[in-house]
Amino acid sequence: MKPAPFDYESPVTLDDALALLDRPGACPLAGGQSLIPNLSMRRTRPDLLVDLRRVPDLRSIETNAGTLRIGPMVTFAEAAASPEVRDACPLVIEAIRHVGSPAIRNRGTLAGNLVWADPASELPLVAVALGAVLTLRRRDGEREVAAADFLLGAFECAIRPGEIVTSIRFPVAGPGARASFAEVSPRRNAPALAAVAAQIEVVDGKVRAARIVVGGVHPVPLRLTAVEVALEDAGPGTDLPDLGASVAKRAVGSLPDAADYASAVVPPLVGRTIASILAAS
Amino acid sequence: MAVGLVGTSVRRIEDHRLLTGKACYVADIVLPQMLHMAVVRSTRAHAEIVEIRVDKALAYPGVRLVLTGEDVRHLGPLPCIDLFPDSKPALHRVLALDKVRYVGEPIAVVIADDGYAVEDAAELVEVVYRDLPVVLDLGEAASEAPPALLYPEFDTNVANVCRQEVGDPDAAFTDAAHVFEETFRIHRYAAAPMETRGVVADPTGQGGRITLHTSTQFPHLVRAFLGGVLGIPESDIRVVAPDVGGGFGAKCEFYPEEVISVVAARRLGRPVRWIEGRQEHFVATTHAREQIHTMRAAVDADGIVTAVTLRSLTSNGAAMFTLATTPASISSAMLRGPYRIPNYRAESLSVLTNKTPLAVYRGAGHPQAVLCMELMMDRIARDLGIDRIDLRRRNMLTKGELPSDRGTAIVLAGKVVYDTGDYPGCLDQVLELAGWDDRLRRQAEARGEGRIVGLGVACFVEETAIGPYETGHVRVDGSGKVTVLTGASPHGQGTATAIAQLVAEELQIPIADVTVRHGDTDVVADGVGTFASRGGAIAGAAARLAAHKVREKAVLIASELLEAAAVDVAWVDGRAEIVGVPGRGVTLAEIARRATAWNSLPAGLSSFNLDEVAHHQVPGIAFANAAHVVEVEIDRDTGTVRVLDYAVVHDSGRIINPMIVEGQVHGGIAQGLGGLLMEEIAYDATGRPLVSGFQDYFLPTSAEMPDIRTGFMESPTPLNPYGMKGAGEGGTTGAVGAITGAIADALAPLGIRVAGDGPFTPPAVMALLRARGEGVGA
């Protein structure tokens, strides 16, 4: 369980880091919670590992003009403890409860988790649900990509060689926003077999800005727009969890290449997340 | 002070060191000039080896040596110690010769200067294979026309047949009012101890004497096996089991790395280290459990089970490892558990398949046997409309029927004669502890609400504290402190604490004055090891016997020192006093000093030193028993099984330390739960295992564990002077049957029949529900 040979650099400026990452075979190291085990199993064989730990200003969390900005080296534990995140994006907090163990949350980063694009992990669902935008920086410029466009497949994302994520921006949730995250896994904190991320604003008993995204059905997060619309259009007195579950069942059931188990369990999980949000509202 | 120390929950003397990072595992051992070994393993399940190209690996910087099967062709295979006279000795080679039979089989080793270079170079060893048909399915493997023969010389893949015959089962089936038949399948999983295996082989002892540090449960047996394979006297070998981070049976086996590291170290004249990786562990360390049992039961009109027959297949993998027939032997000998069932026949086959060798794991064959018997009991009860508890009571041996010769035998351990226990009393007590009647009412209510709730009950008897013997050596030196050398080789159980309690009580001294040493064949001259729930009971009995002899000798010496007759000397608080004159006495230290070599031999003694050795010869197997009751709920929407409640009453004879026994029971239950609900080593159609580490092999955590209420009964065994039986495995043995029974009970009203077929993961349970139109997604 020892990695294949690689070079290692630990730059102290972002420019130096980007210059190093421009080299062929370079790979950035953030929290290392997925990369290091894969190096050890020799599934990943970079020529050069560029450790971002000493690069300044990558750990900030700030809210500005309706946007929450999370730096690329912010760990799950830091995000979970942040009042800014709690106020702006309760769904992020709900999802982090299901991420790994405390040791993993202490080191693993949100950005690293998105780049790894593991179909069983939680943050990609949240990023798609909330319409997060990632800033990708390379040596000679930067670009912005919406989370839904960033995640391309199992362990596949839109990042190109030489690029790193320099920020994840989430729109600040409206007043009355409540979130719920539910998943099924073989064991607590094991990779999810199926998951649902839900955020809803409930104002005067009326649902607004519903966001329902499910995992496990496809290799990338699947947004259930039909459920969102149904919830927002529902008249007073509607059994919203029941409505959500039945619309989700129709939506997932019509997909040709859906994973069998997740398709079966996602609809009731959708119902449960909605029920949990309503109970807290 | 030490009066009544046995039976109290003394804090474990091991823990401070272990919990403060002071432990020393094999991987912590660093020796001068130490080299590193990597093992090149088969990537094919069944193939001829056409060629092994080692040039590139040899040329890699830092590489010292590459060894292949040809280099050790002259060495014999690894021993299997539980072969039957007519077994097929399909023994594992140190390195594969001409052929590989499972993914992970060692083909070559590379030795290099550092742990990184050696893995780089190991990748450069090229093996050219010619694939052979793969044998994975147990039924096919054992059939008349298997896809291939793993060892064509034997003309069969059935390596062993273990038979048991009691009474006249044929007549009982002829007379039966009802006959039940069921096939139970238990999947393959593994012990997965926190510390993987590892060795440091040091050839630099005086005259080339070898020290092998290895993560094992039985260092003395490793010394014997190693001497046998290498053809060198045991006195040229020292085996050290340093701190060992769990074994559960998987380290109660003798492995190829324990030989080849020594061969390489002797060749190079430098220490050689190998630490198993976790991914490697799942192919290189023995697996467990996988069995198919076809069981028939004859039942009379009153629900009395008059006979049972069993035909079982065990998927032994590609070779017979150290304890290869034991799982099949135990499940066949112990299937009837606490039930009378006067007529019985078993035919248990150990079958070779292209998988990692299978051997013992916590409970060995017991968990499978309990699963089969208890599920069969539930099925009989359900089909005949008899209450399942009542049915068990009708068939259960009573206290008055013990001892009971069951007419079966366990390989290596001997005849099955139940010694003591109160099986119906144990069942009564656990039902009380579980609040059974109340639980039944609530289950009915829950079912009325559409919830899927099940109750499981498992009663069992299990072999513990087996022989043949264990050693204890108690020495008091001039400091007045006591050192115990034990032949047990504990690896997390708390055996040192238990032994210290027994010795401190015998000598009436503070437990802090007792040091227990183990796991080093140069320190402990003779021993057997820790497995089969034998450490506390058997090693404990040996140590206590030695302490008793020390005390008797101390009284004799004291009588000289006190100028009193031995009968007038009393042993009080760790010192000898003249009866009736409390002020006049001598301490243990004074007595020990009187017996040293620079004094004259004390009157009436034939040897110096306050130092005694005891061999506790085990006259027979002590049988522990327990009853488990568990409640589970299945989430209809997701298939998730949650264990809601657990009650267990455990009887392992006289208890040395209730806290330790309770911990053993709880830990055992956790392993039973994990194995049933989440652990599996599945193979693809080409024989590649689908497990690569803890990212896809899930062990249970505290989050999955229910609260466990534990009750104890103590039925002392007459087989050792202190009445102790073993407690290491019962938790697992009971949990597997009880939890499966609860799942079966939960699903029975839905028309879903469960007969093993774990693990019960959410998708697996969902598939059962959907097949019956129960899941929401159906």
PDB file of C-alpha atoms in Angstrom, chain A residues 37-239:
ATOM      1  CA  PRO A  37      -5.946   6.202  -0.601  1.00  0.00           C
ATOM      2  CA  ASN A  38      -6.084   6.031  -4.383  1.00  0.00           C
ATOM      3  CA  LEU A  39      -2.402   6.903  -4.614  1.00  0.00           C
ATOM      4  CA  SER A  40      -1.658   4.163  -2.118  1.00  0.00           C
ATOM      5  CA  MET A  41      -3.638   1.635  -4.127  1.00  0.00           C
ATOM      6  CA  ARG A  42      -1.774   2.871  -7.240  1.00  0.00           C
ATOM      7  CA  ARG A  43      -5.050   3.628  -8.978  1.00  0.00           C
ATOM      8  CA  THR A  44      -3.866   7.215  -9.482  1.00  0.00           C
ATOM      9  CA  ARG A  45      -0.312   7.831 -10.651  1.00  0.00           C
ATOM     10  CA  PRO A  46       0.441  11.540 -10.978  1.00  0.00           C
ATOM     11  CA  ASP A  47       3.954  12.696 -11.858  1.00  0.00           C
ATOM     12  CA  LEU A  48       3.717  15.706  -9.599  1.00  0.00           C
ATOM     13  CA  LEU A  49       1.571  16.362  -6.565  1.00  0.00           C
ATOM     14  CA  VAL A  50       0.956  20.059  -5.894  1.00  0.00           C
ATOM     15  CA  ASP A  51      -0.070  20.481  -2.275  1.00  0.00           C
ATOM     16  CA  LEU A  52      -2.356  23.512  -1.850  1.00  0.00           C
ATOM     17  CA  ARG A  53      -2.091  23.544   1.928  1.00  0.00           C
ATOM     18  CA  ARG A  54       0.348  26.457   2.169  1.00  0.00           C
ATOM     19  CA  VAL A  55      -1.300  28.626  -0.483  1.00  0.00           C
ATOM     20  CA  PRO A  56      -2.852  31.568   1.411  1.00  0.00           C
ATOM     21  CA  ASP A  57      -6.451  32.768   1.213  1.00  0.00           C
ATOM     22  CA  LEU A  58      -8.003  29.472   0.102  1.00  0.00           C
ATOM     23  CA  ARG A  59      -9.793  28.862   3.396  1.00  0.00           C
ATOM     24  CA  SER A  60     -12.248  31.741   3.561  1.00  0.00           C
ATOM     25  CA  ILE A  61     -16.008  31.584   3.983  1.00  0.00           C
ATOM     26  CA  GLU A  62     -17.846  34.843   3.243  1.00  0.00           C
ATOM     27  CA  THR A  63     -21.320  36.088   2.389  1.00  0.00           C
ATOM     28  CA  ASN A  64     -21.630  39.007   0.038  1.00  0.00           C
ATOM     29  CA  ALA A  65     -24.540  40.383  -1.975  1.00  0.00           C
ATOM     30  CA  GLY A  66     -26.720  37.332  -1.697  1.00  0.00           C
ATOM     31  CA  THR A  67     -23.894  34.878  -2.370  1.00  0.00           C
ATOM     32  CA  LEU A  68     -22.068  32.523  -0.043  1.00  0.00           C
ATOM     33  CA  ARG A  69     -18.508  31.963  -1.196  1.00  0.00           C
ATOM     34  CA  ILE A  70     -16.580  28.975   0.089  1.00  0.00           C
ATOM     35  CA  GLY A  71     -12.856  28.753  -0.526  1.00  0.00           C
ATOM     36  CA  PRO A  72     -11.377  25.593  -2.021  1.00  0.00           C
ATOM     37  CA  MET A  73      -9.491  24.477   1.089  1.00  0.00           C
ATOM     38  CA  VAL A  74     -12.455  24.846   3.462  1.00  0.00           C
ATOM     39  CA  THR A  75     -12.988  21.510   5.166  1.00  0.00           C
ATOM     40  CA  PHE A  76     -16.317  19.852   5.850  1.00  0.00           C
ATOM     41  CA  ALA A  77     -15.791  20.418   9.565  1.00  0.00           C
ATOM     42  CA  GLU A  78     -15.125  24.120   9.064  1.00  0.00           C
ATOM     43  CA  ALA A  79     -18.180  24.548   6.843  1.00  0.00           C
ATOM     44  CA  ALA A  80     -20.366  22.622   9.284  1.00  0.00           C
ATOM     45  CA  ALA A  81     -19.284  24.891  12.134  1.00  0.00           C
ATOM     46  CA  SER A  82     -19.689  28.132  10.185  1.00  0.00           C
ATOM     47  CA  PRO A  83     -22.610  30.423  11.148  1.00  0.00           C
ATOM     48  CA  GLU A  84     -22.461  31.930   7.639  1.00  0.00           C
ATOM     49  CA  VAL A  85     -23.021  28.556   6.027  1.00  0.00           C
ATOM     50  CA  ARG A  86     -25.741  27.719   8.522  1.00  0.00           C
ATOM     51  CA  ASP A  87     -27.639  30.893   7.730  1.00  0.00           C
ATOM     52  CA  ALA A  88     -27.075  30.942   3.983  1.00  0.00           C
ATOM     53  CA  CYS A  89     -27.198  27.272   3.020  1.00  0.00           C
ATOM     54  CA  PRO A  90     -28.811  24.989   5.587  1.00  0.00           C
ATOM     55  CA  LEU A  91     -28.757  22.170   3.042  1.00  0.00           C
ATOM     56  CA  VAL A  92     -24.951  22.144   3.095  1.00  0.00           C
ATOM     57  CA  ILE A  93     -25.039  21.586   6.843  1.00  0.00           C
ATOM     58  CA  GLU A  94     -27.629  18.811   6.531  1.00  0.00           C
ATOM     59  CA  ALA A  95     -25.596  17.017   3.895  1.00  0.00           C
ATOM     60  CA  ILE A  96     -22.294  17.221   5.785  1.00  0.00           C
ATOM     61  CA  ARG A  97     -23.828  15.175   8.599  1.00  0.00           C
ATOM     62  CA  HIS A  98     -23.684  12.220   6.219  1.00  0.00           C
ATOM     63  CA  VAL A  99     -20.124  12.782   5.001  1.00  0.00           C
ATOM     64  CA  GLY A 100     -17.505  10.284   6.188  1.00  0.00           C
ATOM     65  CA  SER A 101     -16.345  10.227   9.774  1.00  0.00           C
ATOM     66  CA  PRO A 102     -15.152  13.152  11.941  1.00  0.00           C
ATOM     67  CA  ALA A 103     -11.555  12.430  10.901  1.00  0.00           C
ATOM     68  CA  ILE A 104     -12.510  12.642   7.229  1.00  0.00           C
ATOM     69  CA  ARG A 105     -14.580  15.789   7.779  1.00  0.00           C
ATOM     70  CA  ASN A 106     -11.625  17.405   9.522  1.00  0.00           C
ATOM     71  CA  ARG A 107      -9.459  17.062   6.432  1.00  0.00           C
ATOM     72  CA  GLY A 108     -11.741  16.586   3.440  1.00  0.00           C
ATOM     73  CA  THR A 109     -12.641  19.738   1.492  1.00  0.00           C
ATOM     74  CA  LEU A 110     -15.866  20.651  -0.253  1.00  0.00           C
ATOM     75  CA  ALA A 111     -14.049  21.573  -3.457  1.00  0.00           C
ATOM     76  CA  GLY A 112     -12.025  18.369  -3.470  1.00  0.00           C
ATOM     77  CA  ASN A 113     -15.195  16.377  -2.994  1.00  0.00           C
ATOM     78  CA  LEU A 114     -16.822  18.032  -6.027  1.00  0.00           C
ATOM     79  CA  VAL A 115     -13.767  17.479  -8.210  1.00  0.00           C
ATOM     80  CA  TRP A 116     -13.594  13.815  -7.220  1.00  0.00           C
ATOM     81  CA  ALA A 117     -17.183  13.499  -8.552  1.00  0.00           C
ATOM     82  CA  ASP A 118     -17.944  10.313  -6.664  1.00  0.00           C
ATOM     83  CA  PRO A 119     -21.529   9.384  -7.539  1.00  0.00           C
ATOM     84  CA  ALA A 120     -22.041   8.162  -3.952  1.00  0.00           C
ATOM     85  CA  SER A 121     -21.003  11.387  -2.265  1.00  0.00           C
ATOM     86  CA  GLU A 122     -23.261  14.035  -0.849  1.00  0.00           C
ATOM     87  CA  LEU A 123     -21.883  17.413  -1.845  1.00  0.00           C
ATOM     88  CA  PRO A 124     -22.481  17.080  -5.605  1.00  0.00           C
ATOM     89  CA  LEU A 125     -26.215  16.747  -4.885  1.00  0.00           C
ATOM     90  CA  VAL A 126     -26.175  19.871  -2.766  1.00  0.00           C
ATOM     91  CA  ALA A 127     -24.196  21.856  -5.305  1.00  0.00           C
ATOM     92  CA  VAL A 128     -26.643  20.963  -8.069  1.00  0.00           C
ATOM     93  CA  ALA A 129     -29.678  21.517  -5.835  1.00  0.00           C
ATOM     94  CA  LEU A 130     -28.568  24.983  -4.838  1.00  0.00           C
ATOM     95  CA  GLY A 131     -27.281  25.992  -8.268  1.00  0.00           C
ATOM     96  CA  ALA A 132     -23.699  26.440  -7.068  1.00  0.00           C
ATOM     97  CA  VAL A 133     -21.175  27.975  -9.419  1.00  0.00           C
ATOM     98  CA  LEU A 134     -17.532  26.934  -9.385  1.00  0.00           C
ATOM     99  CA  THR A 135     -14.683  29.228 -10.332  1.00  0.00           C
ATOM    100  CA  LEU A 136     -11.960  27.292 -12.118  1.00  0.00           C
ATOM    101  CA  ARG A 137      -8.612  28.984 -12.356  1.00  0.00           C
ATOM    102  CA  ARG A 138      -5.637  28.065 -14.494  1.00  0.00           C
ATOM    103  CA  ARG A 139      -2.344  29.784 -15.133  1.00  0.00           C
ATOM    104  CA  ASP A 140      -3.673  32.061 -17.892  1.00  0.00           C
ATOM    105  CA  GLY A 141      -7.208  32.773 -16.834  1.00  0.00           C
ATOM    106  CA  GLU A 142     -10.347  31.545 -15.154  1.00  0.00           C
ATOM    107  CA  ARG A 143     -13.844  30.416 -16.000  1.00  0.00           C
ATOM    108  CA  GLU A 144     -17.073  29.757 -14.197  1.00  0.00           C
ATOM    109  CA  VAL A 145     -19.061  26.559 -14.457  1.00  0.00           C
ATOM    110  CA  ALA A 146     -22.414  25.729 -12.896  1.00  0.00           C
ATOM    111  CA  ALA A 147     -22.321  22.605 -10.727  1.00  0.00           C
ATOM    112  CA  ALA A 148     -24.852  20.869 -12.988  1.00  0.00           C
ATOM    113  CA  ASP A 149     -22.482  21.346 -15.934  1.00  0.00           C
ATOM    114  CA  PHE A 150     -19.399  20.552 -13.891  1.00  0.00           C
ATOM    115  CA  LEU A 151     -20.383  17.003 -12.949  1.00  0.00           C
ATOM    116  CA  LEU A 152     -20.146  14.816 -16.042  1.00  0.00           C
ATOM    117  CA  GLY A 153     -20.252  11.236 -14.828  1.00  0.00           C
ATOM    118  CA  ALA A 154     -18.940   8.825 -12.244  1.00  0.00           C
ATOM    119  CA  PHE A 155     -15.577  10.254 -11.177  1.00  0.00           C
ATOM    120  CA  GLU A 156     -15.679  12.604 -14.150  1.00  0.00           C
ATOM    121  CA  CYS A 157     -15.947  16.379 -14.031  1.00  0.00           C
ATOM    122  CA  ALA A 158     -15.291  19.366 -16.258  1.00  0.00           C
ATOM    123  CA  ILE A 159     -12.010  20.357 -14.673  1.00  0.00           C
ATOM    124  CA  ARG A 160      -9.108  20.440 -17.127  1.00  0.00           C
ATOM    125  CA  PRO A 161      -5.451  19.771 -16.484  1.00  0.00           C
ATOM    126  CA  GLY A 162      -3.881  22.831 -14.946  1.00  0.00           C
ATOM    127  CA  GLU A 163      -7.096  24.074 -13.343  1.00  0.00           C
ATOM    128  CA  ILE A 164      -8.112  24.221  -9.715  1.00  0.00           C
ATOM    129  CA  VAL A 165     -11.340  25.275  -8.079  1.00  0.00           C
ATOM    130  CA  THR A 166     -10.788  28.649  -6.417  1.00  0.00           C
ATOM    131  CA  SER A 167     -14.298  29.142  -5.111  1.00  0.00           C
ATOM    132  CA  ILE A 168     -17.718  27.575  -4.790  1.00  0.00           C
ATOM    133  CA  ARG A 169     -20.514  30.120  -4.763  1.00  0.00           C
ATOM    134  CA  PHE A 170     -23.982  29.328  -3.461  1.00  0.00           C
ATOM    135  CA  PRO A 171     -26.960  31.669  -3.647  1.00  0.00           C
ATOM    136  CA  VAL A 172     -28.087  32.617  -0.149  1.00  0.00           C
ATOM    137  CA  ALA A 173     -31.362  30.880   0.665  1.00  0.00           C
ATOM    138  CA  GLY A 174     -34.478  32.980   1.032  1.00  0.00           C
ATOM    139  CA  PRO A 175     -36.303  33.514   4.301  1.00  0.00           C
ATOM    140  CA  GLY A 176     -38.138  30.432   5.526  1.00  0.00           C
ATOM    141  CA  ALA A 177     -35.733  28.107   3.768  1.00  0.00           C
ATOM    142  CA  ARG A 178     -35.540  24.654   5.301  1.00  0.00           C
ATOM    143  CA  ALA A 179     -33.422  21.775   4.200  1.00  0.00           C
ATOM    144  CA  SER A 180     -33.334  18.054   4.582  1.00  0.00           C
ATOM    145  CA  PHE A 181     -30.944  15.404   3.372  1.00  0.00           C
ATOM    146  CA  ALA A 182     -31.741  11.699   3.447  1.00  0.00           C
ATOM    147  CA  GLU A 183     -29.740   8.761   2.255  1.00  0.00           C
ATOM    148  CA  VAL A 184     -29.550   4.984   2.394  1.00  0.00           C
ATOM    149  CA  SER A 185     -26.157   3.416   2.810  1.00  0.00           C
ATOM    150  CA  PRO A 186     -24.937  -0.042   3.769  1.00  0.00           C
ATOM    151  CA  ARG A 187     -23.810   1.463   7.049  1.00  0.00           C
ATOM    152  CA  ARG A 188     -23.841   4.892   8.603  1.00  0.00           C
ATOM    153  CA  ASN A 189     -21.357   7.159   6.809  1.00  0.00           C
ATOM    154  CA  ALA A 190     -20.619   4.581   4.139  1.00  0.00           C
ATOM    155  CA  PRO A 191     -21.064   5.647   0.516  1.00  0.00           C
ATOM    156  CA  ALA A 192     -24.720   6.267  -0.292  1.00  0.00           C
ATOM    157  CA  LEU A 193     -26.742   3.810  -2.346  1.00  0.00           C
ATOM    158  CA  ALA A 194     -29.404   6.451  -2.826  1.00  0.00           C
ATOM    159  CA  ALA A 195     -29.788   9.994  -1.541  1.00  0.00           C
ATOM    160  CA  VAL A 196     -32.109  12.992  -1.651  1.00  0.00           C
ATOM    161  CA  ALA A 197     -31.197  16.615  -1.086  1.00  0.00           C
ATOM    162  CA  ALA A 198     -34.141  18.915  -0.570  1.00  0.00           C
ATOM    163  CA  GLN A 199     -34.453  22.595   0.206  1.00  0.00           C
ATOM    164  CA  ILE A 200     -37.767  24.388   0.313  1.00  0.00           C
ATOM    165  CA  GLU A 201     -38.830  27.844   1.356  1.00  0.00           C
ATOM    166  CA  VAL A 202     -42.093  27.674   3.226  1.00  0.00           C
ATOM    167  CA  VAL A 203     -43.735  31.068   3.621  1.00  0.00           C
ATOM    168  CA  ASP A 204     -47.271  31.318   5.005  1.00  0.00           C
ATOM    169  CA  GLY A 205     -47.808  27.629   4.343  1.00  0.00           C
ATOM    170  CA  LYS A 206     -46.901  28.058   0.699  1.00  0.00           C
ATOM    171  CA  VAL A 207     -43.931  26.317  -0.918  1.00  0.00           C
ATOM    172  CA  ARG A 208     -41.470  28.411  -2.875  1.00  0.00           C
ATOM    173  CA  ALA A 209     -38.124  27.776  -4.453  1.00  0.00           C
ATOM    174  CA  ALA A 210     -38.286  23.995  -4.040  1.00  0.00           C
ATOM    175  CA  ARG A 211     -35.084  22.205  -4.890  1.00  0.00           C
ATOM    176  CA  ILE A 212     -35.123  18.413  -5.037  1.00  0.00           C
ATOM    177  CA  VAL A 213     -32.057  16.577  -6.284  1.00  0.00           C
ATOM    178  CA  VAL A 214     -31.487  12.848  -6.016  1.00  0.00           C
ATOM    179  CA  GLY A 215     -28.410  10.661  -6.146  1.00  0.00           C
ATOM    180  CA  GLY A 216     -27.824   7.030  -7.022  1.00  0.00           C
ATOM    181  CA  VAL A 217     -30.310   6.927  -9.894  1.00  0.00           C
ATOM    182  CA  HIS A 218     -27.761   8.266 -12.361  1.00  0.00           C
ATOM    183  CA  PRO A 219     -23.993   8.618 -11.993  1.00  0.00           C
ATOM    184  CA  VAL A 220     -24.550  12.375 -11.691  1.00  0.00           C
ATOM    185  CA  PRO A 221     -27.058  14.204  -9.494  1.00  0.00           C
ATOM    186  CA  LEU A 222     -30.559  14.181 -10.928  1.00  0.00           C
ATOM    187  CA  ARG A 223     -32.754  17.208 -10.369  1.00  0.00           C
ATOM    188  CA  LEU A 224     -36.431  16.368 -10.101  1.00  0.00           C
ATOM    189  CA  THR A 225     -37.931  19.533 -11.603  1.00  0.00           C
ATOM    190  CA  ALA A 226     -41.335  17.898 -11.886  1.00  0.00           C
ATOM    191  CA  VAL A 227     -41.433  17.431  -8.134  1.00  0.00           C
ATOM    192  CA  GLU A 228     -40.305  21.012  -7.526  1.00  0.00           C
ATOM    193  CA  VAL A 229     -43.035  22.388  -9.781  1.00  0.00           C
ATOM    194  CA  ALA A 230     -45.696  20.119  -8.294  1.00  0.00           C
ATOM    195  CA  LEU A 231     -44.832  21.281  -4.793  1.00  0.00           C
ATOM    196  CA  GLU A 232     -44.856  24.941  -5.744  1.00  0.00           C
ATOM    197  CA  ASP A 233     -48.171  24.594  -7.568  1.00  0.00           C
ATOM    198  CA  ALA A 234     -49.890  22.577  -4.873  1.00  0.00           C
ATOM    199  CA  GLY A 235     -53.056  24.002  -3.443  1.00  0.00           C
ATOM    200  CA  PRO A 236     -53.652  24.448   0.272  1.00  0.00           C
ATOM    201  CA  GLY A 237     -54.307  21.271   2.199  1.00  0.00           C
ATOM    202  CA  THR A 238     -52.342  19.079  -0.219  1.00  0.00           C
ATOM    203  CA  ASP A 239     -50.396  16.216   1.330  1.00  0.00           C
TER     204      ASP A 239
END
